[in-house]
Short mmCIF file of C-alpha atoms and ligand atoms in Angstrom, two decimals:
data_model
loop_
_atom_site.label_atom_id
_atom_site.label_comp_id
_atom_site.label_asym_id
_atom_site.label_seq_id
_atom_site.Cartn_x
_atom_site.Cartn_y
_atom_site.Cartn_z
CA MET Z 275 6.74 0.47 6.75
CA GLN Z 276 7.63 -3.20 7.43
CA TYR Z 277 10.91 -2.10 8.96
CA TRP Z 278 9.11 0.36 11.17
CA ALA Z 279 6.70 -2.46 12.23
CA HIS Z 280 9.52 -4.49 13.51
CA VAL Z 281 11.12 -1.70 15.32
CA ALA Z 282 7.90 -0.47 16.94
CA SER Z 283 6.73 -3.83 18.11
CA THR Z 284 10.02 -4.96 19.90
CA THR Z 285 11.84 -3.21 22.66
CA GLU Z 286 15.24 -4.89 21.99
CA ILE Z 287 15.15 -4.07 18.38
CA ARG Z 288 14.72 -0.38 19.33
CA LYS Z 289 18.18 -0.54 20.86
CA ILE Z 290 19.86 -1.60 17.58
CA LYS Z 291 21.17 1.17 15.33
CA LEU Z 292 19.35 1.58 11.97
CA ALA Z 293 20.98 -0.77 9.56
CA LYS Z 294 22.24 0.60 6.13
CA ASN Z 295 19.32 0.22 3.66
CA ASP Z 296 19.75 1.86 0.40
CA ILE Z 297 16.01 2.00 -0.39
CA PHE Z 298 15.64 4.44 2.60
CA GLU Z 299 18.70 6.38 1.81
CA GLU Z 300 17.20 7.01 -1.70
CA ALA Z 301 13.84 7.89 -0.35
CA LYS Z 302 13.05 10.94 -2.28
CA THR Z 303 11.09 11.93 -5.29
CA GLU Z 304 11.63 14.81 -7.64
CA ASN Z 305 8.85 13.85 -10.13
CA GLU Z 306 5.35 14.63 -8.84
CA LYS Z 307 3.75 12.81 -11.83
CA PRO Z 308 5.92 9.84 -12.66
CA ASP Z 309 5.27 7.00 -15.04
CA ILE Z 310 5.92 3.46 -13.92
CA LYS Z 311 8.19 1.61 -16.35
CA PHE Z 312 8.96 -2.13 -16.31
CA ASP Z 313 11.73 -3.22 -18.62
CA ASP Z 314 12.16 -6.87 -19.09
CA VAL Z 315 11.36 -7.63 -15.39
CA SER Z 316 11.56 -11.23 -14.07
CA LEU Z 317 11.14 -12.17 -10.48
CA ASN Z 318 11.83 -15.54 -9.08
CA TYR Z 319 11.85 -16.70 -5.46
CA LYS Z 320 14.92 -18.97 -5.62
CA ASP Z 321 13.92 -21.31 -8.51
CA HIS Z 322 10.15 -20.55 -8.32
CA PRO Z 323 9.28 -18.17 -11.18
CA ILE Z 324 6.58 -15.64 -10.40
CA TYR Z 325 7.01 -13.11 -13.41
CA GLN Z 326 8.88 -13.59 -16.68
CA ASN Z 327 9.96 -10.56 -18.91
CA LEU Z 328 7.40 -7.98 -18.00
CA ASN Z 329 7.43 -4.76 -20.12
CA PHE Z 330 5.06 -2.01 -19.61
CA ASP Z 331 4.89 1.71 -19.26
CA LEU Z 332 2.09 3.00 -17.04
CA ALA Z 333 1.45 6.67 -17.39
CA TYR Z 334 0.78 8.77 -14.35
CA GLY Z 335 -2.81 8.65 -13.24
CA LYS Z 336 -3.63 5.15 -14.64
CA LYS Z 337 -5.89 3.03 -12.38
CA ILE Z 338 -5.20 -0.70 -12.54
CA LEU Z 339 -7.14 -3.48 -10.98
CA LEU Z 340 -4.84 -6.46 -10.52
CA GLN Z 341 -6.42 -9.87 -10.57
CA GLY Z 342 -5.11 -13.38 -10.41
CA LEU Z 343 -5.37 -16.56 -8.28
CA SER Z 344 -3.99 -16.64 -4.80
CA GLY Z 345 -0.23 -17.11 -5.00
CA SER Z 346 -0.18 -15.84 -8.53
CA GLY Z 347 1.98 -12.77 -7.61
CA LYS Z 348 -0.24 -9.76 -6.78
CA SER Z 349 1.47 -8.63 -3.62
CA THR Z 350 4.75 -9.53 -5.27
CA LEU Z 351 3.96 -6.89 -8.08
CA LEU Z 352 2.99 -4.30 -5.60
CA ASN Z 353 6.14 -4.87 -3.56
CA MET Z 354 8.29 -4.44 -6.42
CA VAL Z 355 6.57 -1.15 -7.43
CA SER Z 356 7.01 0.07 -3.78
CA GLY Z 357 10.77 -0.73 -3.93
CA LEU Z 358 10.53 -3.22 -1.10
CA LEU Z 359 11.36 -6.04 -3.38
CA LYS Z 360 14.04 -5.90 -6.24
CA PRO Z 361 13.42 -7.80 -9.44
CA SER Z 362 15.65 -10.83 -10.13
CA HIS Z 363 16.25 -9.52 -13.64
CA GLY Z 364 15.52 -6.18 -15.56
CA THR Z 365 14.75 -2.76 -14.34
CA ILE Z 366 11.83 -0.69 -12.76
CA LYS Z 367 11.88 3.05 -13.00
CA ILE Z 368 9.42 5.38 -11.30
CA GLY Z 369 9.91 8.50 -13.44
CA ASP Z 370 13.68 8.59 -13.69
CA GLU Z 371 14.31 7.21 -10.32
CA ASN Z 372 14.61 3.69 -8.77
CA PRO Z 373 11.45 2.66 -6.81
CA ASN Z 374 11.61 4.04 -3.25
CA PRO Z 375 9.28 4.69 -0.39
CA ALA Z 376 8.93 8.30 -1.01
CA GLN Z 377 7.05 7.75 -4.23
CA SER Z 378 4.15 5.54 -3.02
CA VAL Z 379 1.74 4.64 -0.24
CA TYR Z 380 1.37 0.97 0.12
CA ILE Z 381 -1.71 -0.32 2.09
CA PRO Z 382 -0.69 -3.92 2.78
CA GLN Z 383 -2.86 -7.07 2.88
CA THR Z 384 -2.31 -7.46 6.61
CA PRO Z 385 -2.75 -4.14 8.52
CA TRP Z 386 0.12 -3.49 10.90
CA LEU Z 387 -0.23 -1.37 13.95
CA PHE Z 388 1.99 -1.20 17.09
CA GLN Z 389 1.33 -0.65 20.84
CA GLY Z 390 1.14 3.16 21.24
CA THR Z 391 -1.36 6.01 20.62
CA ILE Z 392 -3.41 6.24 17.56
CA LYS Z 393 -1.53 9.48 16.81
CA ASP Z 394 1.84 7.68 16.87
CA ASN Z 395 0.29 4.94 14.62
CA LEU Z 396 -0.82 7.54 12.16
CA CYS Z 397 2.19 9.75 12.07
CA LEU Z 398 5.05 7.23 12.18
CA GLY Z 399 7.44 9.98 13.19
CA GLU Z 400 6.19 12.51 10.67
CA SER Z 401 4.45 15.78 11.77
CA PHE Z 402 0.76 16.19 11.15
CA THR Z 403 -1.57 18.62 12.99
CA ASP Z 404 -4.34 17.17 15.23
CA GLN Z 405 -6.84 18.66 12.75
CA GLN Z 406 -5.36 16.74 9.89
CA LEU Z 407 -5.40 13.53 11.86
CA LEU Z 408 -9.04 13.94 13.13
CA GLN Z 409 -10.04 14.83 9.40
CA VAL Z 410 -8.65 11.55 8.20
CA LEU Z 411 -10.13 9.54 11.01
CA SER Z 412 -13.42 11.12 10.14
CA GLU Z 413 -13.03 10.18 6.37
CA VAL Z 414 -12.75 6.56 7.19
CA GLY Z 415 -15.53 6.60 9.59
CA LEU Z 416 -13.54 6.21 12.79
CA ALA Z 417 -13.77 9.53 14.53
CA ASP Z 418 -16.68 8.50 16.62
CA GLU Z 419 -15.81 4.92 17.12
CA LEU Z 420 -12.52 5.30 19.02
CA GLY Z 421 -13.68 7.01 22.17
CA LYS Z 422 -13.67 10.61 23.42
CA ASP Z 423 -10.08 11.35 22.72
CA PRO Z 424 -9.16 9.12 19.80
CA LEU Z 425 -5.76 10.56 18.92
CA ASN Z 426 -4.34 9.85 22.39
CA ARG Z 427 -6.04 6.47 22.75
CA ILE Z 428 -3.39 3.78 23.29
CA ILE Z 429 -3.92 0.60 21.33
CA HIS Z 430 -2.64 -2.85 21.92
CA PRO Z 431 -2.79 -4.80 18.68
CA GLU Z 432 -1.85 -8.02 20.11
CA GLN Z 433 -4.84 -7.89 22.44
CA GLU Z 434 -7.09 -7.20 19.45
CA ASP Z 435 -8.76 -4.17 21.15
CA LEU Z 436 -9.77 -2.92 17.52
CA SER Z 437 -11.88 -4.97 15.28
CA GLY Z 438 -10.27 -6.19 12.00
CA GLY Z 439 -12.20 -3.50 10.09
CA GLN Z 440 -11.22 -0.78 12.47
CA ARG Z 441 -7.49 -1.81 12.13
CA GLN Z 442 -7.82 -1.75 8.34
CA ARG Z 443 -9.51 1.69 8.22
CA LEU Z 444 -6.70 3.02 10.63
CA VAL Z 445 -4.10 1.88 8.12
CA ILE Z 446 -6.06 3.46 5.35
CA ALA Z 447 -6.21 6.84 7.32
CA ARG Z 448 -2.44 6.46 7.69
CA ALA Z 449 -2.13 6.30 3.92
CA LEU Z 450 -4.53 9.15 3.19
CA LEU Z 451 -2.34 11.52 5.26
CA ARG Z 452 0.56 10.95 2.84
CA ASP Z 453 0.70 12.84 -0.44
CA ARG Z 454 2.60 10.65 -2.83
CA PRO Z 455 1.93 10.17 -6.57
CA ILE Z 456 1.33 6.36 -6.44
CA ILE Z 457 -1.14 4.32 -4.29
CA LEU Z 458 -0.72 0.66 -3.93
CA LEU Z 459 -3.77 -1.29 -2.36
CA ASP Z 460 -3.54 -4.93 -1.50
CA GLU Z 461 -6.83 -6.57 -0.52
CA ILE Z 462 -7.64 -3.42 1.50
CA THR Z 463 -11.36 -4.22 2.07
CA ALA Z 464 -11.15 -7.79 3.06
CA ALA Z 465 -12.35 -7.15 6.56
CA LEU Z 466 -14.78 -4.41 5.81
CA ASP Z 467 -18.52 -4.57 5.18
CA GLU Z 468 -19.99 -3.60 1.77
CA LYS Z 469 -20.83 -0.02 2.80
CA ASN Z 470 -17.57 0.76 4.49
CA SER Z 471 -15.78 -0.72 1.50
CA ASP Z 472 -17.57 1.32 -1.02
CA ASP Z 473 -17.13 4.56 1.01
CA ILE Z 474 -13.39 4.02 1.45
CA ARG Z 475 -12.98 3.09 -2.12
CA GLU Z 476 -14.70 6.34 -3.35
CA ILE Z 477 -12.23 8.38 -1.07
CA LEU Z 478 -9.12 6.53 -2.36
CA TYR Z 479 -10.34 6.42 -6.05
CA ASN Z 480 -11.17 10.16 -6.18
CA THR Z 481 -7.70 11.27 -6.96
CA PRO Z 482 -5.55 12.10 -10.02
CA LYS Z 483 -2.81 9.81 -8.70
CA THR Z 484 -1.88 6.37 -10.09
CA ILE Z 485 -3.54 3.44 -8.30
CA ILE Z 486 -2.74 -0.34 -8.61
CA GLU Z 487 -5.18 -2.39 -6.51
CA SER Z 488 -5.25 -6.14 -5.95
CA ALA Z 489 -8.73 -7.10 -4.90
CA HIS Z 490 -11.02 -10.17 -4.76
CA HIS Z 491 -14.07 -8.24 -3.77
CA ILE Z 492 -14.60 -5.75 -6.60
CA ASN Z 493 -17.36 -3.18 -7.04
CA PHE Z 494 -17.36 -3.02 -10.88
CA ASP Z 495 -19.70 0.02 -10.88
CA LEU Z 496 -16.99 1.93 -8.86
CA THR Z 497 -13.97 0.73 -10.91
CA LYS Z 498 -15.80 1.64 -14.16
CA LYS Z 499 -16.64 5.08 -12.85
CA TYR Z 500 -13.08 5.74 -12.13
CA GLY Z 501 -11.76 4.35 -15.32
CA PHE Z 502 -9.80 1.21 -14.06
CA GLU Z 503 -8.20 -1.09 -16.46
CA SER Z 504 -8.23 -4.73 -15.47
CA TRP Z 505 -4.89 -6.78 -15.57
CA MET Z 506 -4.92 -10.51 -14.98
CA ILE Z 507 -1.82 -12.53 -14.06
CA GLU Z 508 -1.52 -15.42 -16.27
CA ASP Z 509 1.26 -17.81 -16.85
CA HIS Z 510 3.80 -15.39 -15.18
CA HIS Z 511 2.60 -12.48 -17.36
CA LEU Z 512 0.17 -9.51 -17.17
CA VAL Z 513 -2.68 -9.80 -19.53
CA ASN Z 514 -4.57 -6.50 -20.09
CA ASN Z 515 -8.30 -7.02 -20.36
CA LYS Z 516 -9.04 -3.31 -20.72
N1 ATP M 630 9.37 -14.07 0.41
C1 ATP M 630 8.95 -15.14 -0.37
N2 ATP M 630 9.91 -16.11 -0.46
C2 ATP M 630 9.38 -17.19 -1.19
N3 ATP M 630 8.35 -17.34 -1.77
C3 ATP M 630 7.49 -16.29 -1.69
C4 ATP M 630 7.75 -15.11 -0.87
N4 ATP M 630 6.66 -14.36 -1.06
C5 ATP M 630 5.83 -14.85 -1.76
N5 ATP M 630 6.26 -16.09 -2.18
C6 ATP M 630 5.53 -17.09 -3.15
O1 ATP M 630 5.32 -16.34 -4.34
C7 ATP M 630 4.07 -16.58 -4.91
C8 ATP M 630 3.33 -15.37 -5.06
O2 ATP M 630 2.99 -14.69 -3.77
P1 ATP M 630 2.10 -13.42 -3.64
O3 ATP M 630 2.11 -13.05 -2.21
O4 ATP M 630 2.69 -12.34 -4.53
O5 ATP M 630 0.79 -13.89 -4.11
P2 ATP M 630 -0.69 -13.25 -4.28
O6 ATP M 630 -1.17 -13.17 -5.63
O7 ATP M 630 -0.62 -11.88 -3.61
O8 ATP M 630 -1.63 -14.17 -3.40
P3 ATP M 630 -2.89 -13.87 -2.42
O9 ATP M 630 -4.04 -13.67 -3.36
O10 ATP M 630 -3.14 -15.11 -1.66
O11 ATP M 630 -2.52 -12.72 -1.54
C9 ATP M 630 3.35 -17.55 -3.92
O12 ATP M 630 3.54 -18.79 -4.41
C10 ATP M 630 4.13 -17.24 -2.55
O13 ATP M 630 4.18 -18.54 -1.88
MG1 MG M 631 -1.42 -11.12 -1.79
#
């Protein structure tokens, strides 16, 4: 997704041939219900340790709320599960495979969009029917907010012609379109009001899939309803508070 954002937002880069990138070459998943297994995983940024010797086995369908201070490593963990970041030491397996983009949808902390139609921003080169696209826009409450012909509306993200909450909901709609077994959520409701946050969380949580969510603003009634476990990042480790 990050690679796409770079390509989509700069004309010059579009002329460069796609670089060899093994995580995209491996982008496939055979297992529809994979576990996530961390085996002795450590992650340092140069000499700055973030995680040390993480060992856990997360069964398919588990729902995890990831908490910790700013800078403690929440986004880093999500990046490792998505395959965008490789551990400095140890191995991560999703089912029997190395982490790769076909296994998860990752809604990042900063929504990224590019100049183009809403349809292009949702599809990212994949095919969906207009009916599917309108359905997800409606699920995130955007169907009536984006004008008469929302799919063909051209957006200019650098001109901020969408509000922060609208941008975030568009990125969430993009994720809802993709049927992948793992959902990674990084502060997804920071720009949303309480009502929108709760509505969108219900849509995302109501799934048999695995969810790992990093969030500051938490609706504990909802996380309880959907059986979330709470994990804290403490001293470079993950502590399960159940
Ligand atoms: N690419 C990088 N290179 C070097 N250091 C990094 C890099 N990305 C993150 N860091 C550092 O790693 C630490 C963990 O970052 P991370 O983004 O995972 O924290 P976070 O828990 O998500 O924080 P926040 O709640 O503010 O989003 C921080 O100290 C950050 O400065
Ligand atoms: Mg973060």
